[in-house]
Amino acid sequence: MKFARPRGTNDIFGEQAASWRRVENALAVYLRSCGYREIRTPIFESTELFVRAVGEATDIVTKEMYTFADRKGRSLTLRPENTAPVMRAYLENGLYRGGGVARFYYIGPMFRYDRPQAGRFRQFHQIGIEALGSGGPAIDAEIIDVSIGLYRVLGFPPLEVRLNSVGCAVCRSKFREVLTASLIGFKGGLCDSCRERMETNPLRIFDCKECSAVKEKLPVITDHLCGECSDHFIALQGILTSIGIRYVLDPLLVRGLDYYTRTAFEILHPFLGAQNALCGGGRYDGLAEDCGGPRIPAIGFSAGLERLMEVLPGESDAARHERETDVCFAVLDEASVARSLSLARELRDRGLSVVVDLSGRTIKKQLKGASDAGAALAVIVGLAELEPGTVALKKMKTGEQRPVRDVALIAETLKEMELTDE
RNA sequence: GUGGACGUAGCUCAGCUUGGUAGAGCCCUGGAUUGUGGUUCCAGUUGUCGCGGGUUCAAGUCCCGUCGUCCACCCCA
């Protein structure tokens, strides 16, 4: 084989594609019911958007973006995430002018140049929502509630929700000083990479798995929030509790994108292996300004579809066995092709899924094809023993077949389909 | 970017330790059934052993390189 798919990408087809379609449809219906409307933004954006929004020093920007120059030399990047593009579209189209909270959902492919691993791909798919225009803790609770519902509507058992507040720019810079001061005392107990992190990004030390002994003794961000951030976090927890949402406080939860402020959360799944976050999100109150717009508080989350599909609970038999093809035409000779196509079109107009076998294979193969496709009925066109203008209508389940005049085929087929479905 | 395992038929894999004419199941093809699928029986084809180089009389098997897959680190959804 000369060509193989690019590293870290997947072909999705057959029953798997059908399953993806069912899940995407179910989630779109659910998010619509929550008041979120779809937004479709370009697959690529100007590189500068992601550099500014996600953060110059982040892993995503420094080593994971698919960036290229177009024919006029403009630097473009395949979107590594979709919060920045949604914000860009929101600002560019003046969607904040109506006031109130704008609610969007999106679904589609994202691209990050990472080493592929279980649950991690170079092209992967996310479904996410963004609520722009409210800074209050109630919308944070709504977002978390909606994210939990995503898994509930798909039949997942209750999943673990991790919650933290990473503060605003003010409390974060103060905490960074406190943390760095504390780290000096523990320097000997840190691994090599964490010693580097002390200088570059001390907050990241909380992600390290080797230095857990030290981590437990370090100060945590939630003890060093400013008054407003602290009030917000406490209020959010109050709302979550009163609407019956269970969560685990995780002061070590850090988001990898620079735009996050205050609320940060993740939904975890126990069987996913190392990449166990099904969904992650948080507040990004500074992003609109960073993108050159007015100050607009906002919050959102995004969920990885590959990871979701990996642990999707078994779908109902009704969903899995839904017939893909209702009627297959077996065409015995070249002269019957046009007639078959014409009859098939009439059946399709009545809402049936109809496939005409144009392979020119033997009738044996064509009926086997009909059988493999799960068709309820086969229409055999071109049998020499039948009168002109007549086809054979065969019930696949029982094998019975009878001659039917072309003009009566639609009515007879619909009648058989009704009987079959009972 | 780092580490480990793996790469053989369309698919799932055995064969490699100890070098000697490439295998199984499924699928596919033909027949039993001379235009009629599913069950059964019989027969048959599965092939650049990832790619390149090396050692050897001889390499799927040993060695080196390379590409890819999976898993972990890292990062994140």
CSV table of C-alpha atoms (C1' of nucleotides) in Angstrom, one decimal:
chain,number,residue,atom,x,y,z
A,1,MET,CA,0.0,0.0,0.0
A,2,LYS,CA,1.5,3.3,-1.1
A,3,PHE,CA,-0.4,5.7,1.2
A,4,ALA,CA,-1.2,5.4,4.9
A,5,ARG,CA,-3.2,7.9,6.9
A,6,PRO,CA,-1.1,10.6,8.6
A,7,ARG,CA,0.2,9.7,12.1
A,8,GLY,CA,-2.3,10.2,14.9
A,9,THR,CA,-5.4,10.3,12.6
A,10,ASN,CA,-8.2,7.9,12.3
A,11,ASP,CA,-10.6,6.6,9.6
A,12,ILE,CA,-14.1,6.2,11.0
A,13,PHE,CA,-16.5,4.1,9.0
A,14,GLY,CA,-19.1,1.3,9.2
A,15,GLU,CA,-20.9,0.7,12.4
A,16,GLN,CA,-18.4,3.0,14.2
A,17,ALA,CA,-19.4,5.9,12.0
A,18,ALA,CA,-23.1,5.2,12.7
A,19,SER,CA,-22.3,5.2,16.4
A,20,TRP,CA,-20.5,8.6,16.1
A,21,ARG,CA,-23.4,10.0,14.2
A,22,ARG,CA,-25.9,8.8,16.9
A,23,VAL,CA,-23.8,10.3,19.7
A,24,GLU,CA,-23.3,13.6,17.9
A,25,ASN,CA,-27.0,13.9,17.2
A,26,ALA,CA,-28.0,13.1,20.8
A,27,LEU,CA,-25.5,15.6,22.2
A,28,ALA,CA,-26.6,18.4,19.7
A,29,VAL,CA,-30.2,17.8,20.7
A,30,TYR,CA,-29.3,17.9,24.4
A,31,LEU,CA,-27.2,21.1,24.1
A,32,ARG,CA,-30.0,22.7,22.1
A,33,SER,CA,-32.4,21.9,25.0
A,34,CYS,CA,-30.0,23.7,27.3
A,35,GLY,CA,-30.3,26.9,25.3
A,36,TYR,CA,-27.0,26.6,23.4
A,37,ARG,CA,-26.9,27.3,19.7
A,38,GLU,CA,-24.5,25.9,17.2
A,39,ILE,CA,-21.6,28.0,15.9
A,40,ARG,CA,-19.3,26.9,13.1
A,41,THR,CA,-16.0,28.6,12.8
A,42,PRO,CA,-13.2,28.0,10.3
A,43,ILE,CA,-10.9,25.0,10.7
A,44,PHE,CA,-7.9,27.4,10.4
A,45,GLU,CA,-7.4,30.8,11.8
A,46,SER,CA,-4.6,33.3,11.9
A,47,THR,CA,-1.7,31.9,13.9
A,48,GLU,CA,-1.6,35.1,16.0
A,49,LEU,CA,-5.1,34.4,17.4
A,50,PHE,CA,-3.9,31.2,19.2
A,51,VAL,CA,-0.6,32.7,20.2
A,52,ARG,CA,-2.4,35.6,21.9
A,53,ALA,CA,-5.3,33.6,23.4
A,54,VAL,CA,-3.8,30.3,24.4
A,55,GLY,CA,-0.5,31.8,25.5
A,56,GLU,CA,2.9,32.2,24.0
A,57,ALA,CA,4.7,30.0,26.5
A,58,THR,CA,2.2,27.1,26.5
A,59,ASP,CA,3.0,23.7,25.2
A,60,ILE,CA,0.2,24.0,22.6
A,61,VAL,CA,1.7,27.1,21.1
A,62,THR,CA,5.4,26.3,21.4
A,63,LYS,CA,5.3,22.8,20.0
A,64,GLU,CA,1.9,21.4,19.1
A,65,MET,CA,0.4,23.7,16.4
A,66,TYR,CA,0.0,22.8,12.7
A,67,THR,CA,1.1,26.2,11.3
A,68,PHE,CA,1.6,27.0,7.7
A,69,ALA,CA,1.9,29.9,5.3
A,70,ASP,CA,-0.7,30.3,2.6
A,71,ARG,CA,0.2,31.4,-0.9
A,72,LYS,CA,0.3,35.1,0.1
A,73,GLY,CA,2.6,34.4,3.1
A,74,ARG,CA,-0.1,34.7,5.8
A,75,SER,CA,0.6,32.5,8.8
A,76,LEU,CA,-2.4,30.2,9.5
A,77,THR,CA,-2.9,27.5,12.0
A,78,LEU,CA,-5.2,24.5,12.1
A,79,ARG,CA,-7.2,25.1,15.3
A,80,PRO,CA,-5.8,23.4,18.3
A,81,GLU,CA,-8.9,24.3,20.4
A,82,ASN,CA,-12.1,26.2,19.7
A,83,THR,CA,-12.5,28.7,22.5
A,84,ALA,CA,-10.4,31.3,20.9
A,85,PRO,CA,-12.1,31.0,17.5
A,86,VAL,CA,-15.5,31.3,19.1
A,87,MET,CA,-14.4,34.4,21.0
A,88,ARG,CA,-13.0,35.8,17.7
A,89,ALA,CA,-16.3,35.2,15.9
A,90,TYR,CA,-18.3,36.6,18.8
A,91,LEU,CA,-16.2,39.8,18.8
A,92,GLU,CA,-15.9,40.1,15.0
A,93,ASN,CA,-19.6,39.8,14.4
A,94,GLY,CA,-20.6,42.0,17.3
A,95,LEU,CA,-22.6,39.3,18.9
A,96,TYR,CA,-22.2,41.0,22.3
A,97,ARG,CA,-24.2,44.0,21.2
A,98,GLY,CA,-27.5,42.4,22.1
A,99,GLY,CA,-26.5,42.2,25.8
A,100,GLY,CA,-27.2,39.3,28.0
A,101,VAL,CA,-25.5,35.9,27.8
A,102,ALA,CA,-24.6,34.4,24.5
A,103,ARG,CA,-24.6,30.6,24.5
A,104,PHE,CA,-22.9,28.6,21.8
A,105,TYR,CA,-22.0,25.0,21.2
A,106,TYR,CA,-19.6,23.6,18.6
A,107,ILE,CA,-18.5,20.3,17.4
A,108,GLY,CA,-15.6,19.4,15.1
A,109,PRO,CA,-12.0,18.4,14.6
A,110,MET,CA,-9.1,20.0,16.4
A,111,PHE,CA,-5.4,19.5,15.6
A,112,ARG,CA,-2.4,19.2,17.9
A,113,TYR,CA,1.0,17.8,16.9
A,114,ASP,CA,1.5,15.5,19.9
A,115,ARG,CA,2.9,12.0,20.2
A,116,PRO,CA,-0.1,9.7,19.7
A,117,GLN,CA,-1.2,7.6,22.7
A,118,ALA,CA,-4.3,6.0,24.2
A,119,GLY,CA,-6.9,8.8,24.0
A,120,ARG,CA,-4.6,11.2,22.3
A,121,PHE,CA,-4.5,11.9,18.5
A,122,ARG,CA,-3.2,14.6,16.2
A,123,GLN,CA,-6.6,15.1,14.7
A,124,PHE,CA,-9.3,14.7,17.4
A,125,HIS,CA,-12.8,15.9,17.9
A,126,GLN,CA,-14.3,18.0,20.5
A,127,ILE,CA,-17.8,19.1,21.4
A,128,GLY,CA,-17.9,22.1,23.6
A,129,ILE,CA,-19.9,25.1,24.8
A,130,GLU,CA,-19.2,28.7,25.6
A,131,ALA,CA,-21.3,31.1,27.6
A,132,LEU,CA,-20.2,34.7,27.1
A,133,GLY,CA,-21.3,37.8,28.9
A,134,SER,CA,-21.8,36.8,32.5
A,135,GLY,CA,-19.2,36.8,35.3
A,136,GLY,CA,-21.4,35.5,38.1
A,137,PRO,CA,-21.0,32.1,39.7
A,138,ALA,CA,-24.5,30.9,38.6
A,139,ILE,CA,-23.4,30.5,35.0
A,140,ASP,CA,-20.4,28.5,36.2
A,141,ALA,CA,-22.8,26.2,37.8
A,142,GLU,CA,-24.9,26.0,34.7
A,143,ILE,CA,-21.8,25.1,32.6
A,144,ILE,CA,-20.8,22.4,35.0
A,145,ASP,CA,-24.3,21.1,35.2
A,146,VAL,CA,-24.6,21.0,31.4
A,147,SER,CA,-21.2,19.2,31.1
A,148,ILE,CA,-22.4,16.5,33.5
A,149,GLY,CA,-25.6,16.1,31.5
A,150,LEU,CA,-23.6,15.4,28.4
A,151,TYR,CA,-22.7,12.0,29.9
A,152,ARG,CA,-26.0,11.4,31.6
A,153,VAL,CA,-27.9,11.6,28.3
A,154,LEU,CA,-25.6,9.0,26.9
A,155,GLY,CA,-26.2,6.6,29.7
A,156,PHE,CA,-23.0,7.0,31.7
A,157,PRO,CA,-23.1,6.4,35.4
A,158,PRO,CA,-22.3,9.4,37.5
A,159,LEU,CA,-18.7,10.5,36.9
A,160,GLU,CA,-16.2,12.3,39.1
A,161,VAL,CA,-16.1,16.1,38.8
A,162,ARG,CA,-12.9,17.8,39.9
A,163,LEU,CA,-13.2,21.5,40.8
A,164,ASN,CA,-10.7,24.2,41.5
A,165,SER,CA,-10.2,28.0,41.2
A,166,VAL,CA,-7.0,29.2,39.7
A,167,GLY,CA,-7.8,32.8,40.6
A,168,CYS,CA,-7.4,36.0,38.5
A,169,ALA,CA,-4.2,37.6,37.2
A,170,VAL,CA,-3.8,39.5,40.5
A,171,CYS,CA,-4.0,36.6,42.9
A,172,ARG,CA,-2.1,34.3,40.6
A,173,SER,CA,0.9,36.5,40.5
A,174,LYS,CA,0.9,36.9,44.3
A,175,PHE,CA,0.5,33.2,44.7
A,176,ARG,CA,3.4,32.6,42.4
A,177,GLU,CA,5.6,34.6,44.7
A,178,VAL,CA,4.4,32.7,47.8
A,179,LEU,CA,4.9,29.4,46.0
A,180,THR,CA,8.4,30.2,44.7
A,181,ALA,CA,9.4,31.3,48.2
A,182,SER,CA,8.2,28.0,49.6
A,183,LEU,CA,9.8,25.9,46.9
A,184,ILE,CA,13.3,27.2,47.7
A,185,GLY,CA,13.0,25.2,51.0
A,186,PHE,CA,12.1,22.0,49.1
A,187,LYS,CA,14.5,22.4,46.2
A,188,GLY,CA,16.5,19.3,47.1
A,189,GLY,CA,13.4,17.1,46.9
A,190,LEU,CA,12.4,18.1,43.5
A,191,CYS,CA,13.0,16.3,40.2
A,192,ASP,CA,15.1,17.9,37.5
A,193,SER,CA,12.2,19.1,35.4
A,194,CYS,CA,10.5,20.6,38.4
A,195,ARG,CA,13.6,22.6,39.2
A,196,GLU,CA,13.3,24.1,35.8
A,197,ARG,CA,9.6,24.7,36.3
A,198,MET,CA,10.5,26.7,39.4
A,199,GLU,CA,11.8,29.4,37.1
A,200,THR,CA,9.5,29.1,34.1
A,201,ASN,CA,6.1,28.1,35.5
A,202,PRO,CA,6.0,27.0,39.1
A,203,LEU,CA,2.3,26.3,39.0
A,204,ARG,CA,3.0,23.3,36.7
A,205,ILE,CA,4.8,21.5,39.6
A,206,PHE,CA,1.4,20.5,40.8
A,207,ASP,CA,1.1,18.3,37.7
A,208,CYS,CA,4.3,16.4,38.3
A,209,LYS,CA,3.8,12.8,39.4
A,210,GLU,CA,7.3,12.3,40.8
A,211,CYS,CA,7.2,15.1,43.3
A,212,SER,CA,4.0,14.2,45.1
A,213,ALA,CA,5.8,14.2,48.5
A,214,VAL,CA,6.8,17.8,48.1
A,215,LYS,CA,3.5,18.8,46.6
A,216,GLU,CA,1.5,18.0,49.7
A,217,LYS,CA,3.6,20.5,51.7
A,218,LEU,CA,3.3,23.3,49.2
A,219,PRO,CA,0.8,26.2,49.6
A,220,VAL,CA,-2.3,25.8,47.4
A,221,ILE,CA,-3.9,28.5,45.2
A,222,THR,CA,-7.3,28.4,46.9
A,223,ASP,CA,-5.7,29.6,50.2
A,224,HIS,CA,-4.3,32.6,48.4
A,225,LEU,CA,-7.2,33.9,46.3
A,226,CYS,CA,-8.1,37.6,46.4
A,227,GLY,CA,-11.4,38.5,48.1
A,228,GLU,CA,-13.4,38.6,44.9
A,229,CYS,CA,-12.1,35.3,43.5
A,230,SER,CA,-12.6,33.7,46.9
A,231,ASP,CA,-16.2,34.9,47.1
A,232,HIS,CA,-16.9,33.7,43.6
A,233,PHE,CA,-15.5,30.3,44.3
A,234,ILE,CA,-17.5,29.9,47.6
A,235,ALA,CA,-20.7,31.1,45.9
A,236,LEU,CA,-20.2,28.6,43.1
A,237,GLN,CA,-19.8,25.7,45.5
A,238,GLY,CA,-22.9,26.8,47.3
A,239,ILE,CA,-24.9,26.7,44.1
A,240,LEU,CA,-23.5,23.4,43.1
A,241,THR,CA,-24.4,21.9,46.4
A,242,SER,CA,-27.9,23.3,46.4
A,243,ILE,CA,-28.6,21.9,43.0
A,244,GLY,CA,-27.3,18.5,44.0
A,245,ILE,CA,-24.1,18.4,42.0
A,246,ARG,CA,-21.3,16.4,43.7
A,247,TYR,CA,-17.7,17.4,43.1
A,248,VAL,CA,-14.3,16.9,44.5
A,249,LEU,CA,-12.1,19.9,45.3
A,250,ASP,CA,-8.7,19.5,43.7
A,251,PRO,CA,-6.4,22.3,44.5
A,252,LEU,CA,-3.8,20.8,42.2
A,253,LEU,CA,-6.0,21.0,39.1
A,254,VAL,CA,-4.2,23.3,36.7
A,255,ARG,CA,-5.4,24.1,33.2
A,256,GLY,CA,-2.8,24.2,30.5
A,257,LEU,CA,-4.1,27.2,28.6
A,258,ASP,CA,-3.2,30.7,29.8
A,259,TYR,CA,-6.6,32.2,29.3
A,260,TYR,CA,-8.2,30.4,32.2
A,261,THR,CA,-9.2,32.4,35.3
A,262,ARG,CA,-11.1,31.4,38.5
A,263,THR,CA,-13.2,28.3,37.9
A,264,ALA,CA,-11.4,25.3,36.5
A,265,PHE,CA,-13.0,21.8,36.3
A,266,GLU,CA,-12.6,18.4,34.8
A,267,ILE,CA,-14.7,15.3,34.4
A,268,LEU,CA,-12.7,12.1,34.8
A,269,HIS,CA,-13.4,8.5,33.7
A,270,PRO,CA,-11.8,5.6,35.6
A,271,PHE,CA,-11.2,3.3,32.6
A,272,LEU,CA,-9.4,5.7,30.3
A,273,GLY,CA,-5.8,5.1,31.2
A,274,ALA,CA,-3.3,8.0,31.4
A,275,GLN,CA,-5.5,10.4,29.4
A,276,ASN,CA,-8.4,10.2,31.8
A,277,ALA,CA,-10.0,13.6,31.3
A,278,LEU,CA,-13.2,13.3,29.4
A,279,CYS,CA,-14.0,16.9,29.6
A,280,GLY,CA,-12.3,20.0,30.8
A,281,GLY,CA,-13.3,23.6,31.1
A,282,GLY,CA,-13.2,26.9,33.0
A,283,ARG,CA,-13.6,30.6,33.1
A,284,TYR,CA,-11.7,32.9,30.9
A,285,ASP,CA,-12.6,36.4,31.9
A,286,GLY,CA,-9.6,38.1,30.3
A,287,LEU,CA,-9.8,36.6,26.8
A,288,ALA,CA,-12.1,39.1,25.2
A,289,GLU,CA,-9.8,41.9,26.1
A,290,ASP,CA,-6.7,39.9,25.0
A,291,CYS,CA,-8.4,39.6,21.7
A,292,GLY,CA,-8.9,43.3,21.4
A,293,GLY,CA,-12.5,43.5,22.5
A,294,PRO,CA,-14.3,44.9,25.5
A,295,ARG,CA,-14.0,43.2,28.9
A,296,ILE,CA,-16.5,40.3,28.7
A,297,PRO,CA,-16.4,37.5,31.2
A,298,ALA,CA,-17.0,34.0,29.9
A,299,ILE,CA,-16.8,30.3,30.7
A,300,GLY,CA,-16.9,27.1,28.7
A,301,PHE,CA,-15.8,23.5,28.5
A,302,SER,CA,-14.8,21.1,25.8
A,303,ALA,CA,-15.2,17.3,25.7
A,304,GLY,CA,-13.1,14.9,23.7
A,305,LEU,CA,-15.2,12.7,21.5
A,306,GLU,CA,-12.6,9.9,20.9
A,307,ARG,CA,-12.3,9.4,24.6
A,308,LEU,CA,-16.0,9.5,25.0
A,309,MET,CA,-16.5,6.9,22.3
A,310,GLU,CA,-13.9,4.7,23.9
A,311,VAL,CA,-15.9,4.3,27.1
A,312,LEU,CA,-19.4,4.8,25.7
A,313,PRO,CA,-21.9,2.6,27.5
A,314,GLY,CA,-23.6,0.0,25.3
A,315,GLU,CA,-26.1,1.5,23.0
A,316,SER,CA,-29.6,0.1,22.9
A,317,ASP,CA,-30.4,-2.8,20.6
A,318,ALA,CA,-32.9,-0.6,18.8
A,319,ALA,CA,-30.2,1.9,18.0
A,320,ARG,CA,-27.6,-0.7,17.0
A,321,HIS,CA,-30.0,-2.8,14.8
A,322,GLU,CA,-31.6,0.0,13.1
A,323,ARG,CA,-31.8,-1.1,9.5
A,324,GLU,CA,-29.4,0.8,7.2
A,325,THR,CA,-30.9,-0.6,4.0
A,326,ASP,CA,-34.5,-1.4,3.4
A,327,VAL,CA,-34.6,-2.6,-0.2
A,328,CYS,CA,-31.9,-4.0,-2.5
A,329,PHE,CA,-32.3,-4.2,-6.2
A,330,ALA,CA,-30.7,-7.2,-7.9
A,331,VAL,CA,-30.3,-6.3,-11.6
A,332,LEU,CA,-29.8,-9.2,-13.9
A,333,ASP,CA,-28.9,-7.5,-17.2
A,334,GLU,CA,-27.8,-4.2,-18.6
A,335,ALA,CA,-31.2,-3.6,-20.2
A,336,SER,CA,-32.9,-3.5,-16.7
A,337,VAL,CA,-30.5,-0.9,-15.2
A,338,ALA,CA,-32.5,2.2,-16.1
A,339,ARG,CA,-35.8,0.6,-15.0
A,340,SER,CA,-34.3,-0.3,-11.7
A,341,LEU,CA,-32.9,3.2,-11.1
A,342,SER,CA,-36.3,4.7,-11.9
A,343,LEU,CA,-38.2,2.3,-9.5
A,344,ALA,CA,-35.6,2.8,-6.8
A,345,ARG,CA,-36.1,6.6,-7.0
A,346,GLU,CA,-39.8,6.2,-6.5
A,347,LEU,CA,-39.2,4.1,-3.4
A,348,ARG,CA,-36.7,6.6,-2.0
A,349,ASP,CA,-39.2,9.3,-2.4
A,350,ARG,CA,-41.4,7.3,0.0
A,351,GLY,CA,-38.7,7.4,2.6
A,352,LEU,CA,-37.1,4.0,2.1
A,353,SER,CA,-33.4,3.4,2.0
A,354,VAL,CA,-32.8,1.7,-1.4
A,355,VAL,CA,-29.6,0.4,-3.0
A,356,VAL,CA,-29.5,-0.8,-6.6
A,357,ASP,CA,-26.7,-3.3,-7.2
A,358,LEU,CA,-24.8,-2.0,-10.2
A,359,SER,CA,-21.9,-4.4,-9.9
A,360,GLY,CA,-23.1,-6.7,-12.7
A,361,ARG,CA,-22.5,-9.7,-10.5
A,362,THR,CA,-24.4,-12.9,-10.6
A,363,ILE,CA,-27.8,-13.0,-8.9
A,364,LYS,CA,-26.3,-15.2,-6.3
A,365,LYS,CA,-23.8,-12.5,-5.3
A,366,GLN,CA,-26.3,-9.7,-5.5
A,367,LEU,CA,-28.7,-11.5,-3.1
A,368,LYS,CA,-25.8,-12.2,-0.8
A,369,GLY,CA,-25.1,-8.5,-0.9
A,370,ALA,CA,-28.7,-7.8,-0.1
A,371,SER,CA,-28.5,-10.2,2.8
A,372,ASP,CA,-25.3,-8.7,4.2
A,373,ALA,CA,-26.8,-5.3,4.0
A,374,GLY,CA,-29.6,-6.4,6.2
A,375,ALA,CA,-32.2,-5.6,3.6
A,376,ALA,CA,-35.8,-6.6,4.4
A,377,LEU,CA,-36.7,-6.9,0.7
A,378,ALA,CA,-35.0,-7.6,-2.6
A,379,VAL,CA,-36.4,-6.6,-6.0
A,380,ILE,CA,-35.1,-8.8,-8.8
A,381,VAL,CA,-35.2,-7.1,-12.1
A,382,GLY,CA,-34.7,-8.8,-15.5
A,383,LEU,CA,-35.9,-12.3,-14.9
A,384,ALA,CA,-36.6,-13.9,-18.3
A,385,GLU,CA,-39.5,-16.0,-17.1
A,386,LEU,CA,-41.5,-13.0,-16.0
A,387,GLU,CA,-43.8,-11.0,-18.2
A,388,PRO,CA,-42.4,-7.6,-19.4
A,389,GLY,CA,-43.0,-4.8,-16.9
A,390,THR,CA,-42.8,-7.2,-14.0
A,391,VAL,CA,-40.2,-7.7,-11.2
A,392,ALA,CA,-39.9,-10.3,-8.5
A,393,LEU,CA,-40.4,-9.0,-4.9
A,394,LYS,CA,-38.5,-11.3,-2.4
A,395,LYS,CA,-38.9,-11.3,1.3
A,396,MET,CA,-35.4,-11.9,2.6
A,397,LYS,CA,-36.4,-13.3,5.9
A,398,THR,CA,-38.6,-16.1,4.6
A,399,GLY,CA,-37.3,-16.4,1.1
A,400,GLU,CA,-40.7,-16.1,-0.4
A,401,GLN,CA,-41.0,-14.3,-3.7
A,402,ARG,CA,-43.7,-13.3,-6.0
A,403,PRO,CA,-44.1,-11.4,-9.3
A,404,VAL,CA,-45.2,-7.8,-9.0
A,405,ARG,CA,-46.1,-5.5,-11.9
A,406,ASP,CA,-43.8,-2.4,-12.0
A,407,VAL,CA,-46.8,-0.1,-11.5
A,408,ALA,CA,-47.8,-1.9,-8.3
A,409,LEU,CA,-44.3,-2.2,-6.8
A,410,ILE,CA,-44.4,0.9,-4.7
A,411,ALA,CA,-47.7,-0.1,-3.0
A,412,GLU,CA,-46.6,-3.7,-2.6
A,413,THR,CA,-43.2,-2.8,-1.2
A,414,LEU,CA,-44.7,-0.3,1.4
A,415,LYS,CA,-47.2,-3.0,2.4
A,416,GLU,CA,-44.4,-5.6,3.0
A,417,MET,CA,-42.3,-3.1,4.9
A,418,GLU,CA,-45.1,-2.4,7.3
A,419,LEU,CA,-45.7,-6.1,7.9
A,420,THR,CA,-41.9,-6.6,8.3
A,421,ASP,CA,-41.6,-3.9,10.9
A,422,GLU,CA,-44.3,-5.4,13.1
B,1,G,C1',11.0,15.5,22.4
B,2,U,C1',12.3,10.6,25.8
B,3,G,C1',11.5,5.2,26.9
B,4,G,C1',9.4,0.1,26.3
B,5,A,C1',6.6,-3.5,23.3
B,6,C,C1',5.1,-4.7,18.6
B,7,G,C1',5.0,-4.8,12.7
B,8,U,C1',3.7,-12.0,8.9
B,9,A,C1',-2.8,-13.1,4.0
B,10,G,C1',-8.3,-8.2,3.4
B,11,C,C1',-9.0,-9.1,9.2
B,12,U,C1',-7.4,-11.6,14.1
B,13,C,C1',-2.9,-14.0,14.9
B,14,A,C1',0.8,-18.6,15.2
B,15,G,C1',5.9,-19.4,13.3
B,16,C,C1',11.3,-16.2,15.5
B,17,U,C1',14.1,-18.8,21.5
B,18,U,C1',17.6,-23.1,18.4
B,19,G,C1',18.3,-19.7,10.5
B,20,G,C1',16.9,-24.6,6.1
B,21,U,C1',11.0,-24.3,0.3
B,22,A,C1',5.3,-19.4,4.9
B,23,G,C1',0.7,-21.5,8.4
B,24,A,C1',-4.5,-21.4,11.2
B,25,G,C1',-9.3,-19.3,11.8
B,26,C,C1',-12.5,-15.6,9.6
B,27,C,C1',-13.3,-13.4,4.8
B,28,C,C1',-13.1,-14.2,-0.4
B,29,U,C1',-13.6,-17.6,-5.1
B,30,G,C1',-15.8,-22.0,-7.4
B,31,G,C1',-19.0,-26.3,-6.7
B,32,A,C1',-23.0,-29.4,-4.3
B,33,U,C1',-27.7,-25.8,-5.9
B,34,U,C1',-26.6,-25.3,-14.7
B,35,G,C1',-29.7,-17.0,-12.3
B,36,U,C1',-31.9,-17.1,-5.9
B,37,G,C1',-29.0,-14.9,-0.1
B,38,G,C1',-28.7,-16.8,5.3
B,39,U,C1',-27.4,-23.0,7.6
B,40,U,C1',-24.3,-27.2,5.9
B,41,C,C1',-20.6,-30.0,3.0
B,42,C,C1',-16.4,-30.2,-0.7
B,43,A,C1',-12.4,-27.8,-3.3
B,44,G,C1',-9.3,-23.4,-4.1
B,45,U,C1',-6.5,-18.4,-3.8
B,46,U,C1',-4.7,-15.7,0.2
B,47,G,C1',1.6,-13.0,0.9
B,48,U,C1',7.1,-7.2,-1.3
B,49,C,C1',6.9,-11.7,6.3
B,50,G,C1',6.6,-2.7,7.1
B,51,C,C1',11.0,-0.7,4.3
B,52,G,C1',16.5,-0.4,3.6
B,53,G,C1',21.1,-2.4,4.7
B,54,G,C1',24.4,-6.2,7.1
B,55,U,C1',26.0,-11.3,8.8
B,56,U,C1',25.4,-16.3,6.4
B,57,C,C1',26.0,-21.4,1.6
B,58,A,C1',21.0,-20.0,3.3
B,59,A,C1',17.2,-14.7,6.9
B,60,G,C1',10.1,-14.1,8.4
B,61,U,C1',13.8,-15.9,12.2
B,62,C,C1',20.2,-13.0,14.0
B,63,C,C1',22.4,-7.6,13.8
B,64,C,C1',22.0,-2.2,12.4
B,65,G,C1',19.1,1.8,10.5
B,66,U,C1',14.4,3.7,9.2
B,67,C,C1',9.1,4.3,9.0
B,68,G,C1',4.6,3.0,11.4
B,69,U,C1',1.4,1.1,15.5
B,70,C,C1',0.4,0.6,20.7
B,71,C,C1',1.6,1.9,25.7
B,72,A,C1',4.0,5.2,29.2
B,73,C,C1',6.6,10.0,30.3
B,74,C,C1',5.3,14.9,29.0
B,75,C,C1',0.9,17.4,27.9
B,76,C,C1',-4.2,17.5,27.5
B,77,A,C1',-9.8,16.7,25.5
